[in-house]
């Protein structure tokens, strides 16, 4: 069995990150958060408890698609839990929660555990996940968050610059 536990702080709000995560679980190619170079997700458009997610893992020219089921989907508490489906070489899943952090940001807490089945493909999947995928995946999530944070900071600076440069006339005072 192997486990993972990652906490990622961001200046993005819980609502923004929740939107990005749910967008990723519906169609990761439409989300700037997801590291599609490592994995592509496709799920039900009406993502919720019971939804099936198809995850295609990429390793060079080799792609493997496995299914997961969403077992907890709580919009109010910003919590999502997913579990492997039959046909997946591992048994287990992950648990994502978002909590407030700082003035308006949040922390992503993403943890999980997987156990091997009695098969060669299970050993390969465990080695791939633990020694190749996990670090690259979470590093890419962090990098993508930093890129979005930077873009938001630049947009705010441009807005402030534009607002400061706009002369206050009788017309726009009203």
Short mmCIF file of N, CA and C in Angstrom, two decimals:
data_model
loop_
_atom_site.label_atom_id
_atom_site.label_comp_id
_atom_site.label_asym_id
_atom_site.label_seq_id
_atom_site.Cartn_x
_atom_site.Cartn_y
_atom_site.Cartn_z
N UNK A 1 0.85 -1.17 0.00
CA UNK A 1 0.00 0.00 0.00
C UNK A 1 0.89 1.23 0.00
N UNK A 2 0.47 2.24 -0.73
CA UNK A 2 1.16 3.52 -0.66
C UNK A 2 0.12 4.62 -0.45
N UNK A 3 0.57 5.64 0.25
CA UNK A 3 -0.31 6.76 0.57
C UNK A 3 0.31 8.05 0.05
N UNK A 4 -0.52 9.05 -0.07
CA UNK A 4 -0.01 10.37 -0.41
C UNK A 4 -0.81 11.40 0.38
N UNK A 5 -0.17 12.54 0.64
CA UNK A 5 -0.81 13.60 1.41
C UNK A 5 -0.12 14.92 1.04
N UNK A 6 -0.86 15.77 0.34
CA UNK A 6 -0.30 17.04 -0.13
C UNK A 6 -1.23 18.19 0.28
N UNK A 7 -0.62 19.25 0.77
CA UNK A 7 -1.36 20.48 1.08
C UNK A 7 -0.74 21.58 0.25
N UNK A 8 -1.59 22.26 -0.52
CA UNK A 8 -1.12 23.29 -1.43
C UNK A 8 -1.86 24.59 -1.11
N UNK A 9 -1.16 25.59 -0.58
CA UNK A 9 -1.80 26.89 -0.34
C UNK A 9 -1.84 27.70 -1.63
N UNK A 10 -2.86 28.52 -1.77
CA UNK A 10 -2.98 29.39 -2.94
C UNK A 10 -3.72 30.66 -2.54
N UNK A 11 -3.44 31.73 -3.26
CA UNK A 11 -4.17 32.98 -3.02
C UNK A 11 -5.52 32.98 -3.72
N UNK A 12 -5.79 31.97 -4.54
CA UNK A 12 -7.10 31.86 -5.17
C UNK A 12 -8.13 31.47 -4.12
N UNK A 13 -9.34 31.95 -4.29
CA UNK A 13 -10.39 31.69 -3.30
C UNK A 13 -10.85 30.23 -3.38
N UNK A 14 -11.47 29.75 -2.29
CA UNK A 14 -12.01 28.39 -2.33
C UNK A 14 -13.00 28.20 -3.49
N UNK A 15 -13.81 29.21 -3.76
CA UNK A 15 -14.79 29.10 -4.86
C UNK A 15 -14.09 28.98 -6.21
N UNK A 16 -13.03 29.76 -6.42
CA UNK A 16 -12.28 29.68 -7.67
C UNK A 16 -11.64 28.31 -7.84
N UNK A 17 -11.01 27.81 -6.79
CA UNK A 17 -10.33 26.51 -6.88
C UNK A 17 -11.35 25.39 -7.04
N UNK A 18 -12.48 25.48 -6.34
CA UNK A 18 -13.53 24.46 -6.48
C UNK A 18 -14.00 24.41 -7.92
N UNK A 19 -14.20 25.58 -8.52
CA UNK A 19 -14.63 25.63 -9.93
C UNK A 19 -13.58 24.96 -10.82
N UNK A 20 -12.31 25.28 -10.61
CA UNK A 20 -11.24 24.69 -11.41
C UNK A 20 -11.17 23.18 -11.24
N UNK A 21 -11.32 22.71 -10.00
CA UNK A 21 -11.28 21.26 -9.75
C UNK A 21 -12.46 20.55 -10.41
N UNK A 22 -13.66 21.09 -10.22
CA UNK A 22 -14.83 20.42 -10.80
C UNK A 22 -14.77 20.47 -12.32
N UNK A 23 -14.28 21.58 -12.87
CA UNK A 23 -14.09 21.68 -14.32
C UNK A 23 -13.11 20.59 -14.78
N UNK A 24 -12.06 20.36 -14.00
CA UNK A 24 -11.07 19.34 -14.33
C UNK A 24 -11.68 17.94 -14.34
N UNK A 25 -12.54 17.66 -13.38
CA UNK A 25 -13.13 16.32 -13.28
C UNK A 25 -14.18 16.09 -14.38
N UNK A 26 -14.72 17.16 -14.94
CA UNK A 26 -15.66 17.02 -16.06
C UNK A 26 -14.91 16.87 -17.37
N UNK A 27 -13.92 17.75 -17.61
CA UNK A 27 -13.10 17.70 -18.82
C UNK A 27 -11.81 18.46 -18.52
N UNK A 28 -10.78 17.75 -18.16
CA UNK A 28 -9.54 18.40 -17.72
C UNK A 28 -8.89 19.23 -18.81
N UNK A 29 -9.17 18.92 -20.08
CA UNK A 29 -8.55 19.69 -21.16
C UNK A 29 -9.08 21.12 -21.20
N UNK A 30 -10.17 21.39 -20.49
CA UNK A 30 -10.75 22.73 -20.43
C UNK A 30 -10.33 23.48 -19.16
N UNK A 31 -9.46 22.88 -18.37
CA UNK A 31 -9.06 23.49 -17.10
C UNK A 31 -7.58 23.86 -17.11
N UNK A 32 -7.27 25.12 -16.77
CA UNK A 32 -5.87 25.52 -16.68
C UNK A 32 -5.16 24.95 -15.45
N UNK A 33 -5.91 24.32 -14.55
CA UNK A 33 -5.33 23.74 -13.35
C UNK A 33 -4.67 22.40 -13.61
N UNK A 34 -5.28 21.58 -14.46
CA UNK A 34 -4.91 20.16 -14.58
C UNK A 34 -3.66 19.94 -15.43
N UNK A 35 -2.76 19.06 -14.99
CA UNK A 35 -1.57 18.71 -15.79
C UNK A 35 -1.92 17.65 -16.85
N UNK A 36 -2.52 18.12 -17.94
CA UNK A 36 -2.97 17.21 -18.99
C UNK A 36 -1.83 16.47 -19.69
N UNK A 37 -0.60 16.94 -19.52
CA UNK A 37 0.54 16.22 -20.09
C UNK A 37 0.77 14.90 -19.35
N UNK A 38 0.21 14.77 -18.14
CA UNK A 38 0.35 13.55 -17.35
C UNK A 38 -0.93 12.71 -17.31
N UNK A 39 -2.07 13.40 -17.32
CA UNK A 39 -3.34 12.71 -17.15
C UNK A 39 -4.46 13.58 -17.71
N UNK A 40 -5.41 12.95 -18.39
CA UNK A 40 -6.59 13.65 -18.89
C UNK A 40 -7.82 13.00 -18.25
N UNK A 41 -8.70 13.85 -17.72
CA UNK A 41 -9.93 13.36 -17.10
C UNK A 41 -11.14 13.70 -17.97
N UNK A 42 -12.11 12.79 -17.98
CA UNK A 42 -13.41 13.02 -18.61
C UNK A 42 -14.45 12.44 -17.66
N UNK A 43 -15.42 13.27 -17.31
CA UNK A 43 -16.46 12.82 -16.40
C UNK A 43 -17.82 13.30 -16.82
N UNK A 44 -18.81 13.00 -16.01
CA UNK A 44 -20.18 13.41 -16.27
C UNK A 44 -20.28 14.94 -16.22
N UNK A 45 -21.02 15.51 -17.16
CA UNK A 45 -21.22 16.96 -17.19
C UNK A 45 -21.89 17.43 -15.91
N UNK A 46 -22.78 16.62 -15.38
CA UNK A 46 -23.45 16.95 -14.11
C UNK A 46 -22.70 16.25 -12.97
N UNK A 47 -21.45 16.65 -12.79
CA UNK A 47 -20.58 16.03 -11.79
C UNK A 47 -21.24 16.04 -10.42
N UNK A 48 -21.23 14.90 -9.77
CA UNK A 48 -21.80 14.77 -8.44
C UNK A 48 -21.51 13.39 -7.89
N UNK A 49 -22.10 13.11 -6.74
CA UNK A 49 -21.93 11.79 -6.12
C UNK A 49 -22.42 10.72 -7.09
N UNK A 50 -21.59 9.70 -7.30
CA UNK A 50 -21.93 8.61 -8.21
C UNK A 50 -21.38 8.79 -9.61
N UNK A 51 -20.89 9.98 -9.94
CA UNK A 51 -20.33 10.21 -11.27
C UNK A 51 -19.13 9.31 -11.52
N UNK A 52 -18.98 8.90 -12.77
CA UNK A 52 -17.84 8.08 -13.18
C UNK A 52 -16.85 8.99 -13.90
N UNK A 53 -15.59 8.87 -13.53
CA UNK A 53 -14.52 9.65 -14.12
C UNK A 53 -13.59 8.70 -14.87
N UNK A 54 -13.28 9.03 -16.12
CA UNK A 54 -12.33 8.26 -16.91
C UNK A 54 -11.01 9.02 -16.88
N UNK A 55 -9.97 8.40 -16.35
CA UNK A 55 -8.65 9.01 -16.23
C UNK A 55 -7.69 8.30 -17.17
N UNK A 56 -7.12 9.06 -18.10
CA UNK A 56 -6.14 8.50 -19.03
C UNK A 56 -4.76 8.99 -18.59
N UNK A 57 -3.96 8.05 -18.12
CA UNK A 57 -2.60 8.35 -17.66
C UNK A 57 -1.65 8.26 -18.84
N UNK A 58 -0.71 9.19 -18.90
CA UNK A 58 0.22 9.26 -20.02
C UNK A 58 1.64 9.00 -19.53
N UNK A 59 2.32 8.13 -20.24
CA UNK A 59 3.73 7.85 -19.97
C UNK A 59 4.40 7.69 -21.32
N UNK A 60 4.89 8.80 -21.86
CA UNK A 60 5.45 8.78 -23.21
C UNK A 60 4.35 8.40 -24.19
N UNK A 61 4.62 7.43 -25.05
CA UNK A 61 3.60 7.02 -26.03
C UNK A 61 2.55 6.07 -25.46
N UNK A 62 2.70 5.69 -24.20
CA UNK A 62 1.79 4.72 -23.58
C UNK A 62 0.70 5.47 -22.82
N UNK A 63 -0.55 5.12 -23.10
CA UNK A 63 -1.71 5.68 -22.39
C UNK A 63 -2.54 4.53 -21.81
N UNK A 64 -2.96 4.70 -20.56
CA UNK A 64 -3.86 3.73 -19.93
C UNK A 64 -5.03 4.50 -19.34
N UNK A 65 -6.23 4.02 -19.61
CA UNK A 65 -7.44 4.66 -19.08
C UNK A 65 -8.06 3.76 -18.02
N UNK A 66 -8.35 4.36 -16.87
CA UNK A 66 -9.00 3.65 -15.77
C UNK A 66 -10.19 4.49 -15.30
N UNK A 67 -11.09 3.84 -14.59
CA UNK A 67 -12.29 4.53 -14.12
C UNK A 67 -12.28 4.70 -12.60
N UNK A 68 -12.87 5.82 -12.18
CA UNK A 68 -13.07 6.14 -10.77
C UNK A 68 -14.53 6.53 -10.59
N UNK A 69 -15.02 6.37 -9.38
CA UNK A 69 -16.37 6.83 -9.04
C UNK A 69 -16.25 7.87 -7.94
N UNK A 70 -17.01 8.96 -8.10
CA UNK A 70 -17.08 9.99 -7.07
C UNK A 70 -18.01 9.48 -5.97
N UNK A 71 -17.49 9.34 -4.76
CA UNK A 71 -18.31 8.82 -3.65
C UNK A 71 -18.79 9.92 -2.72
N UNK A 72 -18.11 11.05 -2.73
CA UNK A 72 -18.54 12.22 -1.96
C UNK A 72 -18.36 13.44 -2.83
N UNK A 73 -19.39 14.26 -2.93
CA UNK A 73 -19.32 15.50 -3.68
C UNK A 73 -20.13 16.53 -2.90
N UNK A 74 -19.44 17.35 -2.16
CA UNK A 74 -20.09 18.32 -1.27
C UNK A 74 -19.67 19.73 -1.66
N UNK A 75 -20.53 20.39 -2.45
CA UNK A 75 -20.23 21.76 -2.91
C UNK A 75 -20.07 22.72 -1.75
N UNK A 76 -20.96 22.64 -0.77
CA UNK A 76 -20.95 23.58 0.34
C UNK A 76 -19.65 23.52 1.13
N UNK A 77 -19.17 22.31 1.39
CA UNK A 77 -17.94 22.14 2.17
C UNK A 77 -16.71 21.96 1.29
N UNK A 78 -16.89 22.04 -0.03
CA UNK A 78 -15.78 21.94 -0.98
C UNK A 78 -14.96 20.66 -0.71
N UNK A 79 -15.65 19.54 -0.84
CA UNK A 79 -15.04 18.23 -0.57
C UNK A 79 -15.42 17.24 -1.66
N UNK A 80 -14.42 16.49 -2.14
CA UNK A 80 -14.65 15.50 -3.19
C UNK A 80 -13.82 14.25 -2.86
N UNK A 81 -14.46 13.10 -2.92
CA UNK A 81 -13.79 11.82 -2.68
C UNK A 81 -14.03 10.94 -3.90
N UNK A 82 -12.99 10.28 -4.37
CA UNK A 82 -13.12 9.37 -5.51
C UNK A 82 -12.47 8.04 -5.18
N UNK A 83 -13.00 6.97 -5.80
CA UNK A 83 -12.51 5.61 -5.57
C UNK A 83 -12.33 4.89 -6.90
N UNK A 84 -11.38 3.95 -6.93
CA UNK A 84 -11.16 3.16 -8.13
C UNK A 84 -12.37 2.28 -8.40
N UNK A 85 -12.55 1.95 -9.68
CA UNK A 85 -13.61 1.06 -10.13
C UNK A 85 -13.00 -0.28 -10.54
N UNK A 86 -13.83 -1.31 -10.70
CA UNK A 86 -13.31 -2.59 -11.18
C UNK A 86 -12.56 -2.39 -12.50
N UNK A 87 -11.48 -3.10 -12.66
CA UNK A 87 -10.65 -2.96 -13.85
C UNK A 87 -9.42 -2.11 -13.59
N UNK A 88 -9.45 -1.33 -12.54
CA UNK A 88 -8.27 -0.55 -12.16
C UNK A 88 -7.30 -1.51 -11.47
N UNK A 89 -6.00 -1.39 -11.74
CA UNK A 89 -5.05 -2.32 -11.13
C UNK A 89 -4.81 -2.09 -9.64
N UNK A 90 -5.28 -0.98 -9.11
CA UNK A 90 -5.12 -0.68 -7.69
C UNK A 90 -6.49 -0.51 -7.05
N UNK A 91 -6.52 -0.60 -5.72
CA UNK A 91 -7.76 -0.39 -4.97
C UNK A 91 -7.52 0.79 -4.04
N UNK A 92 -8.39 1.77 -4.12
CA UNK A 92 -8.25 2.93 -3.25
C UNK A 92 -8.79 4.18 -3.90
N UNK A 93 -8.25 5.33 -3.49
CA UNK A 93 -8.71 6.58 -4.07
C UNK A 93 -8.16 7.77 -3.33
N UNK A 94 -8.81 8.90 -3.57
CA UNK A 94 -8.32 10.15 -3.01
C UNK A 94 -9.44 10.98 -2.40
N UNK A 95 -9.02 11.94 -1.59
CA UNK A 95 -9.93 12.80 -0.84
C UNK A 95 -9.40 14.23 -0.95
N UNK A 96 -10.20 15.12 -1.52
CA UNK A 96 -9.80 16.51 -1.71
C UNK A 96 -10.70 17.40 -0.87
N UNK A 97 -10.10 18.27 -0.07
CA UNK A 97 -10.87 19.28 0.66
C UNK A 97 -10.19 20.64 0.47
N UNK A 98 -11.01 21.67 0.46
CA UNK A 98 -10.53 23.04 0.36
C UNK A 98 -10.89 23.76 1.65
N UNK A 99 -9.94 24.46 2.23
CA UNK A 99 -10.19 25.24 3.44
C UNK A 99 -9.66 26.65 3.23
N UNK A 100 -10.28 27.61 3.91
CA UNK A 100 -9.84 29.00 3.82
C UNK A 100 -8.41 29.13 4.31
N UNK A 101 -7.68 30.07 3.70
CA UNK A 101 -6.28 30.30 4.05
C UNK A 101 -5.97 31.77 3.78
N UNK A 102 -5.40 32.43 4.77
CA UNK A 102 -5.05 33.83 4.59
C UNK A 102 -6.29 34.70 4.47
N UNK A 103 -6.10 35.85 3.84
CA UNK A 103 -7.22 36.79 3.70
C UNK A 103 -8.34 36.25 2.83
N UNK A 104 -7.98 35.74 1.65
CA UNK A 104 -9.03 35.30 0.74
C UNK A 104 -8.67 34.03 -0.01
N UNK A 105 -7.54 33.42 0.32
CA UNK A 105 -7.09 32.23 -0.38
C UNK A 105 -7.62 30.95 0.22
N UNK A 106 -7.03 29.86 -0.21
CA UNK A 106 -7.43 28.56 0.34
C UNK A 106 -6.26 27.59 0.31
N UNK A 107 -6.43 26.50 1.00
CA UNK A 107 -5.49 25.39 0.96
C UNK A 107 -6.22 24.21 0.35
N UNK A 108 -5.53 23.56 -0.57
CA UNK A 108 -6.02 22.30 -1.13
C UNK A 108 -5.36 21.20 -0.32
N UNK A 109 -6.16 20.36 0.29
CA UNK A 109 -5.62 19.19 1.00
C UNK A 109 -6.06 17.97 0.20
N UNK A 110 -5.09 17.29 -0.40
CA UNK A 110 -5.36 16.16 -1.28
C UNK A 110 -4.59 14.97 -0.74
N UNK A 111 -5.32 13.97 -0.30
CA UNK A 111 -4.69 12.80 0.30
C UNK A 111 -5.37 11.54 -0.23
N UNK A 112 -4.70 10.43 -0.07
CA UNK A 112 -5.30 9.19 -0.53
C UNK A 112 -4.41 7.99 -0.24
N UNK A 113 -4.90 6.84 -0.62
CA UNK A 113 -4.17 5.59 -0.41
C UNK A 113 -4.60 4.59 -1.47
N UNK A 114 -3.64 3.79 -1.89
CA UNK A 114 -3.90 2.73 -2.86
C UNK A 114 -3.22 1.45 -2.41
N UNK A 115 -3.93 0.35 -2.56
CA UNK A 115 -3.39 -0.97 -2.27
C UNK A 115 -3.25 -1.73 -3.59
N UNK A 116 -2.24 -2.57 -3.64
CA UNK A 116 -2.02 -3.38 -4.84
C UNK A 116 -2.94 -4.60 -4.81
N UNK A 117 -3.32 -5.03 -6.00
CA UNK A 117 -4.00 -6.30 -6.16
C UNK A 117 -2.92 -7.35 -6.42
N UNK A 118 -3.32 -8.59 -6.49
CA UNK A 118 -2.37 -9.67 -6.74
C UNK A 118 -2.21 -9.85 -8.25
N UNK A 119 -1.44 -8.93 -8.88
CA UNK A 119 -1.19 -9.03 -10.32
C UNK A 119 0.04 -8.22 -10.68
N UNK A 120 0.63 -8.55 -11.81
CA UNK A 120 1.80 -7.83 -12.29
C UNK A 120 1.43 -6.40 -12.68
N UNK A 121 0.25 -6.22 -13.27
CA UNK A 121 -0.18 -4.87 -13.67
C UNK A 121 -0.36 -3.98 -12.44
N UNK A 122 -0.74 -4.57 -11.33
CA UNK A 122 -0.89 -3.82 -10.09
C UNK A 122 0.46 -3.32 -9.57
N UNK A 123 1.46 -4.17 -9.66
CA UNK A 123 2.81 -3.76 -9.25
C UNK A 123 3.30 -2.63 -10.14
N UNK A 124 3.10 -2.75 -11.44
CA UNK A 124 3.50 -1.70 -12.39
C UNK A 124 2.77 -0.39 -12.12
N UNK A 125 1.46 -0.46 -11.86
CA UNK A 125 0.68 0.74 -11.59
C UNK A 125 1.14 1.41 -10.29
N UNK A 126 1.45 0.60 -9.29
CA UNK A 126 1.92 1.16 -8.02
C UNK A 126 3.28 1.84 -8.20
N UNK A 127 4.17 1.22 -8.93
CA UNK A 127 5.48 1.82 -9.18
C UNK A 127 5.35 3.11 -9.98
N UNK A 128 4.53 3.08 -11.03
CA UNK A 128 4.29 4.27 -11.84
C UNK A 128 3.72 5.40 -10.99
N UNK A 129 2.69 5.10 -10.21
CA UNK A 129 2.01 6.12 -9.41
C UNK A 129 2.93 6.72 -8.36
N UNK A 130 3.61 5.86 -7.63
CA UNK A 130 4.40 6.33 -6.50
C UNK A 130 5.74 6.95 -6.93
N UNK A 131 6.39 6.37 -7.92
CA UNK A 131 7.75 6.81 -8.27
C UNK A 131 7.81 7.76 -9.46
N UNK A 132 6.78 7.81 -10.27
CA UNK A 132 6.80 8.70 -11.44
C UNK A 132 5.71 9.77 -11.36
N UNK A 133 4.49 9.36 -11.19
CA UNK A 133 3.34 10.25 -11.35
C UNK A 133 3.14 11.25 -10.22
N UNK A 134 3.14 10.79 -8.99
CA UNK A 134 2.73 11.62 -7.84
C UNK A 134 3.48 12.95 -7.77
N UNK A 135 4.78 12.93 -7.72
CA UNK A 135 5.56 14.18 -7.60
C UNK A 135 5.32 15.09 -8.79
N UNK A 136 5.37 14.55 -9.99
CA UNK A 136 5.16 15.36 -11.19
C UNK A 136 3.76 15.98 -11.20
N UNK A 137 2.77 15.20 -10.81
CA UNK A 137 1.39 15.67 -10.79
C UNK A 137 1.22 16.85 -9.83
N UNK A 138 1.62 16.68 -8.59
CA UNK A 138 1.42 17.75 -7.61
C UNK A 138 2.32 18.96 -7.86
N UNK A 139 3.52 18.74 -8.39
CA UNK A 139 4.36 19.87 -8.80
C UNK A 139 3.69 20.66 -9.92
N UNK A 140 3.07 19.97 -10.87
CA UNK A 140 2.39 20.65 -11.98
C UNK A 140 1.15 21.40 -11.49
N UNK A 141 0.42 20.83 -10.56
CA UNK A 141 -0.75 21.53 -9.98
C UNK A 141 -0.26 22.83 -9.34
N UNK A 142 0.80 22.75 -8.53
CA UNK A 142 1.35 23.95 -7.89
C UNK A 142 1.78 24.98 -8.93
N UNK A 143 2.49 24.54 -9.94
CA UNK A 143 2.97 25.45 -10.99
C UNK A 143 1.79 26.11 -11.71
N UNK A 144 0.76 25.33 -12.02
CA UNK A 144 -0.41 25.89 -12.70
C UNK A 144 -1.14 26.90 -11.81
N UNK A 145 -1.21 26.62 -10.51
CA UNK A 145 -1.81 27.58 -9.58
C UNK A 145 -1.00 28.88 -9.56
N UNK A 146 0.33 28.76 -9.49
CA UNK A 146 1.19 29.96 -9.45
C UNK A 146 1.02 30.78 -10.73
N UNK A 147 0.88 30.11 -11.86
CA UNK A 147 0.66 30.82 -13.13
C UNK A 147 -0.65 31.59 -13.09
N UNK A 148 -1.71 30.96 -12.57
CA UNK A 148 -3.02 31.63 -12.47
C UNK A 148 -2.97 32.77 -11.47
N UNK A 149 -2.27 32.58 -10.34
CA UNK A 149 -2.12 33.65 -9.35
C UNK A 149 -1.41 34.86 -9.97
N UNK A 150 -0.34 34.58 -10.70
CA UNK A 150 0.42 35.66 -11.34
C UNK A 150 -0.45 36.41 -12.35
N UNK A 151 -1.21 35.68 -13.13
CA UNK A 151 -2.11 36.31 -14.12
C UNK A 151 -3.14 37.20 -13.42
N UNK A 152 -3.66 36.74 -12.29
CA UNK A 152 -4.63 37.55 -11.54
C UNK A 152 -3.97 38.80 -10.98
N UNK A 153 -2.75 38.68 -10.46
CA UNK A 153 -2.02 39.84 -9.93
C UNK A 153 -1.78 40.86 -11.03
N UNK A 154 -1.38 40.39 -12.21
CA UNK A 154 -1.13 41.29 -13.33
C UNK A 154 -2.42 41.98 -13.77
N UNK A 155 -3.52 41.25 -13.80
CA UNK A 155 -4.81 41.84 -14.17
C UNK A 155 -5.22 42.91 -13.15
N UNK A 156 -5.00 42.64 -11.87
CA UNK A 156 -5.34 43.62 -10.83
C UNK A 156 -4.46 44.86 -10.96
N UNK A 157 -3.18 44.68 -11.26
CA UNK A 157 -2.28 45.82 -11.44
C UNK A 157 -2.73 46.66 -12.64
N UNK A 158 -3.12 46.00 -13.72
CA UNK A 158 -3.60 46.72 -14.90
C UNK A 158 -4.88 47.49 -14.59
N UNK A 159 -5.77 46.87 -13.84
CA UNK A 159 -7.02 47.53 -13.46
C UNK A 159 -6.74 48.74 -12.58
N UNK A 160 -5.84 48.58 -11.61
CA UNK A 160 -5.48 49.70 -10.73
C UNK A 160 -4.82 50.83 -11.52
N UNK A 161 -3.94 50.45 -12.46
CA UNK A 161 -3.27 51.43 -13.30
C UNK A 161 -4.29 52.19 -14.15
N UNK A 162 -5.24 51.46 -14.73
CA UNK A 162 -6.27 52.06 -15.57
C UNK A 162 -7.17 52.97 -14.74
N UNK A 163 -7.54 52.51 -13.55
CA UNK A 163 -8.41 53.30 -12.67
C UNK A 163 -7.71 54.58 -12.23
N UNK A 164 -6.43 54.48 -11.89
CA UNK A 164 -5.67 55.65 -11.45
C UNK A 164 -5.47 56.65 -12.59
N UNK A 165 -5.38 56.15 -13.82
CA UNK A 165 -5.14 57.02 -14.97
C UNK A 165 -6.41 57.67 -15.51
N UNK A 166 -7.57 57.18 -15.09
CA UNK A 166 -8.83 57.73 -15.58
C UNK A 166 -9.12 59.03 -14.85
N UNK A 167 -9.15 60.16 -15.57
CA UNK A 167 -9.42 61.43 -14.90
C UNK A 167 -10.84 61.48 -14.38
N UNK A 168 -10.99 62.10 -13.24
CA UNK A 168 -12.29 62.22 -12.64
C UNK A 168 -12.98 63.44 -13.24
N UNK A 169 -13.94 63.19 -14.08
CA UNK A 169 -14.69 64.29 -14.73
C UNK A 169 -16.07 64.37 -14.12
N UNK A 170 -16.74 65.44 -14.43
CA UNK A 170 -18.11 65.61 -13.92
C UNK A 170 -18.99 64.44 -14.34
N UNK A 171 -18.80 63.95 -15.57
CA UNK A 171 -19.62 62.87 -16.11
C UNK A 171 -19.40 61.55 -15.38
N UNK A 172 -18.12 61.16 -15.11
CA UNK A 172 -17.91 59.85 -14.49
C UNK A 172 -17.92 59.90 -12.98
N UNK A 173 -18.13 61.08 -12.39
CA UNK A 173 -18.33 61.18 -10.94
C UNK A 173 -19.73 60.73 -10.56
N UNK A 174 -20.65 60.90 -11.47
CA UNK A 174 -22.06 60.61 -11.18
C UNK A 174 -22.37 59.17 -11.19
#
